[in-house]
């Protein structure tokens, strides 16, 4: 790694609010003592996938059973729903094993996390949508995998399915029988298993890939940090009032979430400090533009601009720069709008202060921001048409053409 690139990584880490950015040339060094397991073999998650799910999905794809499975699973939505009776025996057995919370899940913390999500939903929608969502386009592996997988051909649908993961996690009953997150996570895990079989068959994906099998445990951790860790750090940076119990509960919901995706316990951080240390090793050093990511970013920002947000595309570009840094904005070739930049950097902090009851003065832009957040949230809920669920289906191929 050259000194110039190292300085670039460090400066980006500072811009994103991350500290202790690691050198990506170094081997895996995160301490498993800082995990929820408290110990582990210390193996590099770069070379660990999902041994419970991957062979099963490979078999279902080979035998042509996936379309029938998708039909059966369409009615399997709520956590309390019985498994569909028509599933193949081996899939039903697998789901009976994994379709449940870990023994260390704390219902009190999960309930508090749900209430925290409700109280802070304004910021979560903005950060998940225009922060994490756009950050995913400068995560090279994620951008390439999304682009060349089947879902990459319809990014509005792909965005809806991605957003539903965070949306279901944010619901008051996310982990209760009436909620949907446990089912959503298990369906997502099956999709990951299928993609690990399918993408290596794509010559387009293979031509730019730096791995033989996509979506390793390390890649899932990268996604977690681009979502949970990044959002938590931004909430701290924006001085959003949070109690220690709120922060712990928010982390716990993400700990359970990535466990349900198949991440071994020895890689799940037990504190936010441990999460930031892990993020500094696996996320910040790898951020970079790619042709696929540039295209995806334009599609995502374009579809956001399709609905009446009451703001300009220049505002969207500048909010992305505000949240992710000018360096990321330059990577994505987002045109500058300095008037919008001034508005975002002055009006958004004022909006936060008023909304949190820390200022008696309602900014003139309050209504614009409030409507913007509502529209952004609905955009991703099944293409803006549903506030209940977004169907998750297992792919049977890669991006057409």
Short mmCIF file of C-alpha atoms in Angstrom, two decimals:
data_model
loop_
_atom_site.label_atom_id
_atom_site.label_comp_id
_atom_site.label_asym_id
_atom_site.label_seq_id
_atom_site.Cartn_x
_atom_site.Cartn_y
_atom_site.Cartn_z
CA UNK A 1 0.00 0.00 0.00
CA UNK A 2 1.53 3.32 -1.05
CA UNK A 3 1.80 6.22 1.37
CA UNK A 4 -0.64 8.18 -0.83
CA UNK A 5 -3.26 5.42 -0.70
CA UNK A 6 -2.72 4.99 3.02
CA UNK A 7 -3.33 8.71 3.56
CA UNK A 8 -6.46 8.46 1.41
CA UNK A 9 -7.81 5.60 3.53
CA UNK A 10 -7.06 7.48 6.75
CA UNK A 11 -8.66 10.70 5.52
CA UNK A 12 -11.77 8.84 4.37
CA UNK A 13 -11.95 7.08 7.72
CA UNK A 14 -11.92 10.44 9.46
CA UNK A 15 -14.57 11.80 7.08
CA UNK A 16 -16.85 8.86 7.79
CA UNK A 17 -16.36 9.25 11.52
CA UNK A 18 -14.29 6.08 11.91
CA UNK A 19 -11.10 5.86 13.91
CA UNK A 20 -8.10 3.57 14.01
CA UNK A 21 -8.34 2.70 10.32
CA UNK A 22 -6.37 -0.47 9.62
CA UNK A 23 -3.98 -1.14 6.78
CA UNK A 24 -5.80 -3.51 4.36
CA UNK A 25 -2.50 -5.24 3.59
CA UNK A 26 -2.42 -6.66 7.11
CA UNK A 27 -3.81 -10.09 7.93
CA UNK A 28 -6.96 -10.61 9.99
CA UNK A 29 -6.19 -9.29 13.45
CA UNK A 30 -9.52 -8.62 15.16
CA UNK A 31 -9.65 -10.28 18.58
CA UNK A 32 -12.37 -12.89 18.98
CA UNK A 33 -12.29 -12.08 22.71
CA UNK A 34 -14.23 -8.97 21.71
CA UNK A 35 -17.06 -11.05 20.21
CA UNK A 36 -20.33 -12.22 21.75
CA UNK A 37 -18.74 -15.68 21.94
CA UNK A 38 -15.77 -14.32 23.89
CA UNK A 39 -13.38 -16.65 22.12
CA UNK A 40 -12.70 -18.25 18.76
CA UNK A 41 -10.17 -19.83 16.44
CA UNK A 42 -9.24 -16.47 14.94
CA UNK A 43 -9.59 -17.68 11.35
CA UNK A 44 -9.91 -15.04 8.66
CA UNK A 45 -13.65 -14.65 7.84
CA UNK A 46 -12.57 -13.87 4.28
CA UNK A 47 -12.41 -17.63 3.73
CA UNK A 48 -15.53 -18.68 5.61
CA UNK A 49 -18.93 -18.99 3.95
CA UNK A 50 -22.14 -20.77 5.07
CA UNK A 51 -21.54 -24.50 5.33
CA UNK A 52 -25.11 -25.12 6.52
CA UNK A 53 -26.89 -23.30 3.69
CA UNK A 54 -24.64 -23.33 0.62
CA UNK A 55 -24.68 -27.08 -0.23
CA UNK A 56 -28.44 -27.13 0.29
CA UNK A 57 -29.05 -24.24 -2.12
CA UNK A 58 -26.65 -25.71 -4.67
CA UNK A 59 -28.67 -28.93 -4.59
CA UNK A 60 -32.03 -27.15 -4.92
CA UNK A 61 -30.73 -25.16 -7.90
CA UNK A 62 -29.26 -28.24 -9.57
CA UNK A 63 -32.53 -30.14 -9.18
CA UNK A 64 -34.68 -27.27 -10.46
CA UNK A 65 -36.62 -27.01 -7.19
CA UNK A 66 -36.18 -23.30 -6.52
CA UNK A 67 -39.28 -22.02 -8.44
CA UNK A 68 -41.51 -24.36 -6.45
CA UNK A 69 -39.78 -23.30 -3.23
CA UNK A 70 -40.42 -19.64 -4.03
CA UNK A 71 -44.09 -20.40 -4.59
CA UNK A 72 -44.33 -22.22 -1.26
CA UNK A 73 -42.50 -19.50 0.66
CA UNK A 74 -44.62 -16.63 -0.69
CA UNK A 75 -47.11 -17.14 2.15
CA UNK A 76 -44.39 -17.50 4.78
CA UNK A 77 -44.13 -13.90 6.02
CA UNK A 78 -44.60 -13.48 9.77
CA UNK A 79 -42.24 -14.96 12.36
CA UNK A 80 -45.12 -16.92 13.87
CA UNK A 81 -46.18 -18.48 10.59
CA UNK A 82 -45.77 -22.24 10.28
CA UNK A 83 -43.26 -23.43 7.70
CA UNK A 84 -44.95 -24.11 4.36
CA UNK A 85 -45.90 -27.78 4.16
CA UNK A 86 -44.69 -28.23 0.58
CA UNK A 87 -41.02 -27.41 1.13
CA UNK A 88 -38.42 -30.07 0.25
CA UNK A 89 -37.64 -32.15 3.33
CA UNK A 90 -34.00 -31.07 3.55
CA UNK A 91 -34.92 -27.36 3.34
CA UNK A 92 -37.65 -27.73 5.95
CA UNK A 93 -35.20 -29.49 8.28
CA UNK A 94 -32.65 -26.71 7.78
CA UNK A 95 -35.18 -23.98 8.49
CA UNK A 96 -36.45 -25.72 11.61
CA UNK A 97 -32.87 -25.55 12.90
CA UNK A 98 -32.08 -21.91 12.07
CA UNK A 99 -35.46 -20.18 12.15
CA UNK A 100 -35.16 -19.09 15.77
CA UNK A 101 -33.36 -16.59 17.95
CA UNK A 102 -29.98 -17.44 19.50
CA UNK A 103 -29.95 -18.52 23.14
CA UNK A 104 -28.29 -15.23 24.12
CA UNK A 105 -30.98 -13.03 22.56
CA UNK A 106 -32.36 -10.62 25.17
CA UNK A 107 -36.03 -9.83 24.59
CA UNK A 108 -35.86 -6.78 26.85
CA UNK A 109 -33.06 -5.29 24.73
CA UNK A 110 -34.82 -6.21 21.49
CA UNK A 111 -37.99 -4.48 22.69
CA UNK A 112 -36.00 -1.41 23.65
CA UNK A 113 -34.25 -1.46 20.27
CA UNK A 114 -37.62 -1.51 18.53
CA UNK A 115 -38.75 1.52 20.55
CA UNK A 116 -35.44 3.27 19.81
CA UNK A 117 -35.92 2.64 16.09
CA UNK A 118 -39.41 4.13 16.32
CA UNK A 119 -38.15 7.23 18.12
CA UNK A 120 -35.24 7.79 15.74
CA UNK A 121 -36.84 6.61 12.50
CA UNK A 122 -36.31 9.96 10.78
CA UNK A 123 -32.54 9.71 11.03
CA UNK A 124 -32.50 5.97 10.37
CA UNK A 125 -34.38 6.35 7.08
CA UNK A 126 -31.97 9.07 5.94
CA UNK A 127 -28.85 7.21 7.01
CA UNK A 128 -29.91 3.80 5.72
CA UNK A 129 -31.22 5.25 2.45
CA UNK A 130 -28.77 8.01 1.48
CA UNK A 131 -25.88 6.88 3.68
CA UNK A 132 -25.59 3.10 3.79
CA UNK A 133 -27.46 2.59 0.51
CA UNK A 134 -25.11 4.82 -1.46
CA UNK A 135 -22.06 3.59 0.48
CA UNK A 136 -22.82 0.11 -0.85
CA UNK A 137 -21.99 1.39 -4.33
CA UNK A 138 -18.39 2.12 -3.28
CA UNK A 139 -17.95 -1.29 -1.66
CA UNK A 140 -16.41 -2.99 -4.72
CA UNK A 141 -17.44 -6.58 -4.00
CA UNK A 142 -20.96 -5.64 -3.00
CA UNK A 143 -21.42 -3.38 -6.02
CA UNK A 144 -20.19 -6.06 -8.44
CA UNK A 145 -22.21 -8.82 -6.79
CA UNK A 146 -25.39 -6.75 -6.84
CA UNK A 147 -24.87 -5.56 -10.40
CA UNK A 148 -24.16 -8.97 -11.95
CA UNK A 149 -26.69 -10.96 -9.91
CA UNK A 150 -30.26 -11.36 -11.13
CA UNK A 151 -31.51 -8.48 -8.98
CA UNK A 152 -29.10 -6.03 -10.58
CA UNK A 153 -31.26 -5.86 -13.70
CA UNK A 154 -34.10 -4.18 -11.74
CA UNK A 155 -32.52 -1.86 -9.21
CA UNK A 156 -35.81 -0.45 -7.96
CA UNK A 157 -36.90 -3.94 -6.99
CA UNK A 158 -33.42 -4.70 -5.64
CA UNK A 159 -33.44 -1.52 -3.55
CA UNK A 160 -36.86 -2.40 -2.13
CA UNK A 161 -35.68 -5.86 -1.11
CA UNK A 162 -32.53 -4.45 0.47
CA UNK A 163 -34.46 -1.80 2.33
CA UNK A 164 -37.03 -4.26 3.66
CA UNK A 165 -34.25 -5.95 5.67
CA UNK A 166 -33.61 -2.77 7.65
CA UNK A 167 -37.31 -1.86 7.70
CA UNK A 168 -38.38 -5.20 9.17
CA UNK A 169 -35.55 -4.93 11.71
CA UNK A 170 -36.88 -1.50 12.76
CA UNK A 171 -40.46 -2.63 13.47
CA UNK A 172 -41.80 -2.69 17.01
CA UNK A 173 -42.56 -6.41 16.77
CA UNK A 174 -39.54 -7.32 14.62
CA UNK A 175 -38.58 -10.38 16.66
CA UNK A 176 -42.04 -11.29 17.92
CA UNK A 177 -44.44 -13.79 16.30
CA UNK A 178 -46.38 -10.94 14.66
CA UNK A 179 -43.20 -9.43 13.20
CA UNK A 180 -41.34 -10.44 10.08
CA UNK A 181 -37.63 -10.01 10.64
CA UNK A 182 -36.68 -13.58 11.53
CA UNK A 183 -38.36 -14.83 8.35
CA UNK A 184 -36.82 -11.99 6.30
CA UNK A 185 -33.35 -12.86 7.60
CA UNK A 186 -33.76 -16.55 6.84
CA UNK A 187 -35.01 -15.88 3.32
CA UNK A 188 -32.06 -13.52 2.80
CA UNK A 189 -29.69 -16.23 4.02
CA UNK A 190 -31.14 -18.64 1.44
CA UNK A 191 -30.68 -16.01 -1.28
CA UNK A 192 -27.05 -15.59 -0.26
CA UNK A 193 -26.57 -19.35 -0.52
CA UNK A 194 -28.01 -19.39 -4.02
CA UNK A 195 -25.91 -16.43 -5.16
CA UNK A 196 -22.76 -18.19 -3.97
CA UNK A 197 -23.56 -20.95 -6.46
CA UNK A 198 -24.79 -18.71 -9.28
CA UNK A 199 -22.37 -15.79 -9.48
CA UNK A 200 -19.24 -17.92 -10.05
CA UNK A 201 -21.01 -19.06 -13.24
CA UNK A 202 -21.17 -15.46 -14.54
CA UNK A 203 -18.24 -14.53 -16.81
CA UNK A 204 -19.01 -10.86 -16.16
CA UNK A 205 -18.70 -11.25 -12.40
CA UNK A 206 -15.63 -13.48 -12.67
CA UNK A 207 -13.77 -11.01 -14.89
CA UNK A 208 -13.60 -8.44 -12.10
CA UNK A 209 -13.83 -10.62 -9.00
CA UNK A 210 -11.01 -10.94 -6.48
CA UNK A 211 -12.59 -14.02 -4.87
CA UNK A 212 -13.82 -17.36 -6.17
CA UNK A 213 -17.00 -17.41 -4.08
CA UNK A 214 -18.95 -14.25 -3.18
CA UNK A 215 -20.55 -13.20 0.11
CA UNK A 216 -18.05 -14.54 2.62
CA UNK A 217 -18.56 -13.96 6.33
CA UNK A 218 -16.19 -11.01 5.95
CA UNK A 219 -18.46 -9.55 3.26
CA UNK A 220 -21.51 -9.85 5.52
CA UNK A 221 -19.56 -8.10 8.27
CA UNK A 222 -18.72 -5.32 5.80
CA UNK A 223 -22.44 -4.90 5.11
CA UNK A 224 -23.21 -4.84 8.84
CA UNK A 225 -20.66 -2.08 9.39
CA UNK A 226 -21.93 -0.07 6.41
CA UNK A 227 -25.34 -0.22 8.10
CA UNK A 228 -25.31 -0.64 11.88
CA UNK A 229 -21.85 0.65 12.82
CA UNK A 230 -21.94 3.54 10.35
CA UNK A 231 -25.43 4.63 11.42
CA UNK A 232 -24.59 4.45 15.11
CA UNK A 233 -21.46 6.56 14.61
CA UNK A 234 -23.40 9.15 12.61
CA UNK A 235 -26.07 9.38 15.32
CA UNK A 236 -23.26 10.06 17.80
CA UNK A 237 -21.65 12.62 15.47
CA UNK A 238 -24.98 14.40 14.98
CA UNK A 239 -25.43 14.45 18.77
CA UNK A 240 -28.75 12.65 18.64
CA UNK A 241 -29.79 12.07 22.26
CA UNK A 242 -29.31 8.39 23.12
CA UNK A 243 -29.00 6.66 26.47
CA UNK A 244 -26.37 3.97 27.03
CA UNK A 245 -29.22 1.46 27.20
CA UNK A 246 -30.52 2.68 23.82
CA UNK A 247 -27.12 2.26 22.22
CA UNK A 248 -26.66 -1.20 23.70
CA UNK A 249 -30.12 -2.27 22.56
CA UNK A 250 -29.54 -0.97 19.02
CA UNK A 251 -26.31 -2.97 18.84
CA UNK A 252 -28.05 -6.06 20.22
CA UNK A 253 -30.65 -5.99 17.46
CA UNK A 254 -27.84 -5.98 14.89
CA UNK A 255 -25.98 -8.74 16.73
CA UNK A 256 -29.06 -10.94 16.45
CA UNK A 257 -29.60 -9.85 12.84
CA UNK A 258 -26.19 -10.93 11.56
CA UNK A 259 -26.39 -14.14 13.60
CA UNK A 260 -29.59 -14.96 11.70
CA UNK A 261 -27.68 -14.39 8.46
CA UNK A 262 -25.25 -17.13 9.44
CA UNK A 263 -22.34 -15.14 10.89
CA UNK A 264 -20.57 -17.28 13.52
CA UNK A 265 -20.71 -15.83 17.03
CA UNK A 266 -16.93 -15.41 17.25
CA UNK A 267 -17.13 -12.64 14.62
CA UNK A 268 -20.07 -10.71 16.08
CA UNK A 269 -18.78 -7.67 18.05
CA UNK A 270 -19.96 -7.47 21.64
CA UNK A 271 -19.60 -3.67 22.01
CA UNK A 272 -19.72 -0.64 19.72
CA UNK A 273 -16.01 -0.10 20.40
CA UNK A 274 -15.31 -3.63 19.18
CA UNK A 275 -17.56 -3.03 16.17
CA UNK A 276 -15.67 0.15 15.25
CA UNK A 277 -12.34 -1.66 15.56
CA UNK A 278 -13.59 -4.43 13.28
CA UNK A 279 -15.07 -1.91 10.84
CA UNK A 280 -11.74 -0.13 10.64
CA UNK A 281 -10.18 -3.36 9.42
CA UNK A 282 -12.84 -4.71 7.04
CA UNK A 283 -14.82 -1.72 5.72
CA UNK A 284 -12.99 1.60 5.42
CA UNK A 285 -9.82 0.33 3.69
CA UNK A 286 -11.76 -1.37 0.89
CA UNK A 287 -14.02 1.52 -0.17
CA UNK A 288 -13.38 2.45 -3.80
CA UNK A 289 -15.27 3.30 -6.99
CA UNK A 290 -16.04 0.68 -9.65
CA UNK A 291 -17.85 0.94 -13.01
CA UNK A 292 -20.67 -1.18 -11.58
CA UNK A 293 -20.88 0.99 -8.48
CA UNK A 294 -21.04 4.21 -10.51
CA UNK A 295 -23.95 2.81 -12.49
CA UNK A 296 -25.76 1.57 -9.39
CA UNK A 297 -25.34 4.91 -7.61
CA UNK A 298 -26.84 6.75 -10.55
CA UNK A 299 -29.76 4.33 -10.66
CA UNK A 300 -30.40 4.61 -6.92
CA UNK A 301 -30.22 8.40 -6.86
CA UNK A 302 -32.25 8.55 -10.05
CA UNK A 303 -35.08 6.44 -8.68
CA UNK A 304 -35.01 8.52 -5.49
CA UNK A 305 -35.54 11.59 -7.64
CA UNK A 306 -38.48 9.96 -9.46
CA UNK A 307 -40.95 10.70 -6.70
CA UNK A 308 -41.93 14.13 -5.49
CA UNK A 309 -39.50 14.70 -2.65
CA UNK A 310 -39.83 18.45 -2.80
CA UNK A 311 -36.08 18.74 -3.32
CA UNK A 312 -33.73 18.89 -6.28
CA UNK A 313 -31.26 16.30 -7.50
CA UNK A 314 -28.58 18.74 -6.42
CA UNK A 315 -29.91 18.47 -2.87
CA UNK A 316 -29.70 14.67 -3.04
CA UNK A 317 -26.12 14.82 -4.30
CA UNK A 318 -25.08 17.23 -1.58
CA UNK A 319 -26.78 15.24 1.18
CA UNK A 320 -24.81 12.19 0.05
CA UNK A 321 -21.63 14.27 0.20
CA UNK A 322 -22.63 15.57 3.63
CA UNK A 323 -23.17 12.06 4.99
CA UNK A 324 -20.40 10.15 3.19
CA UNK A 325 -17.75 12.83 2.46
CA UNK A 326 -16.76 14.80 -0.62
CA UNK A 327 -14.25 12.10 -1.49
CA UNK A 328 -17.04 9.55 -1.99
CA UNK A 329 -19.06 12.18 -3.84
CA UNK A 330 -16.15 12.74 -6.20
CA UNK A 331 -15.75 8.97 -6.72
CA UNK A 332 -19.40 8.83 -7.75
CA UNK A 333 -18.99 11.93 -9.96
CA UNK A 334 -21.85 13.73 -8.24
CA UNK A 335 -22.10 17.28 -9.65
CA UNK A 336 -21.69 20.03 -7.07
CA UNK A 337 -24.57 22.30 -6.08
CA UNK A 338 -23.07 24.76 -3.62
CA UNK A 339 -26.38 26.42 -2.77
CA UNK A 340 -27.83 23.02 -1.86
CA UNK A 341 -24.64 22.20 0.06
CA UNK A 342 -25.04 25.32 2.18
CA UNK A 343 -28.70 24.47 2.80
CA UNK A 344 -27.92 20.91 3.92
CA UNK A 345 -25.03 21.89 6.19
CA UNK A 346 -27.01 24.60 7.97
CA UNK A 347 -30.62 23.42 7.84
CA UNK A 348 -30.13 19.74 8.72
CA UNK A 349 -28.48 20.43 12.12
CA UNK A 350 -31.23 22.99 12.84
CA UNK A 351 -33.85 20.38 11.89
CA UNK A 352 -32.29 17.91 14.34
CA UNK A 353 -32.20 20.43 17.18
CA UNK A 354 -35.87 21.34 16.74
CA UNK A 355 -37.03 17.76 16.27
CA UNK A 356 -35.20 16.65 19.41
CA UNK A 357 -36.66 19.51 21.46
CA UNK A 358 -33.26 21.13 21.87
CA UNK A 359 -34.29 24.36 20.13
CA UNK A 360 -37.63 26.20 20.29
CA UNK A 361 -37.12 27.64 16.82
CA UNK A 362 -38.64 25.63 13.99
CA UNK A 363 -36.46 26.06 10.90
CA UNK A 364 -38.19 27.19 7.73
CA UNK A 365 -37.02 23.99 6.06
CA UNK A 366 -38.64 21.70 8.65
CA UNK A 367 -41.58 20.70 6.45
CA UNK A 368 -39.31 20.04 3.45
CA UNK A 369 -37.07 17.70 5.45
CA UNK A 370 -40.03 15.98 7.11
CA UNK A 371 -41.74 15.26 3.78
CA UNK A 372 -38.45 14.21 2.25
CA UNK A 373 -37.88 11.57 4.92
CA UNK A 374 -41.42 10.21 4.53
CA UNK A 375 -41.11 9.99 0.76
CA UNK A 376 -37.70 8.36 0.98
CA UNK A 377 -39.04 5.71 3.34
CA UNK A 378 -42.02 4.85 1.17
CA UNK A 379 -39.91 4.73 -1.99
CA UNK A 380 -38.16 1.59 -0.84
CA UNK A 381 -41.20 -0.20 0.52
CA UNK A 382 -41.97 -2.48 -2.41
CA UNK A 383 -41.34 0.25 -5.00
CA UNK A 384 -43.33 2.74 -2.96
CA UNK A 385 -46.57 0.78 -3.17
CA UNK A 386 -46.65 -1.23 0.04
CA UNK A 387 -45.96 -0.58 3.71
CA UNK A 388 -46.34 -4.21 4.72
CA UNK A 389 -43.78 -6.47 3.10
CA UNK A 390 -41.47 -6.84 0.13
CA UNK A 391 -41.39 -10.38 -1.28
CA UNK A 392 -37.95 -12.00 -1.19
CA UNK A 393 -37.43 -14.71 -3.80
CA UNK A 394 -34.48 -17.00 -4.44
CA UNK A 395 -32.84 -16.36 -7.84
CA UNK A 396 -32.28 -19.11 -10.37
CA UNK A 397 -29.83 -17.22 -12.57
CA UNK A 398 -27.64 -14.14 -12.91
CA UNK A 399 -28.20 -10.77 -14.55
CA UNK A 400 -29.76 -11.38 -17.97
CA UNK A 401 -27.46 -10.70 -20.87
#
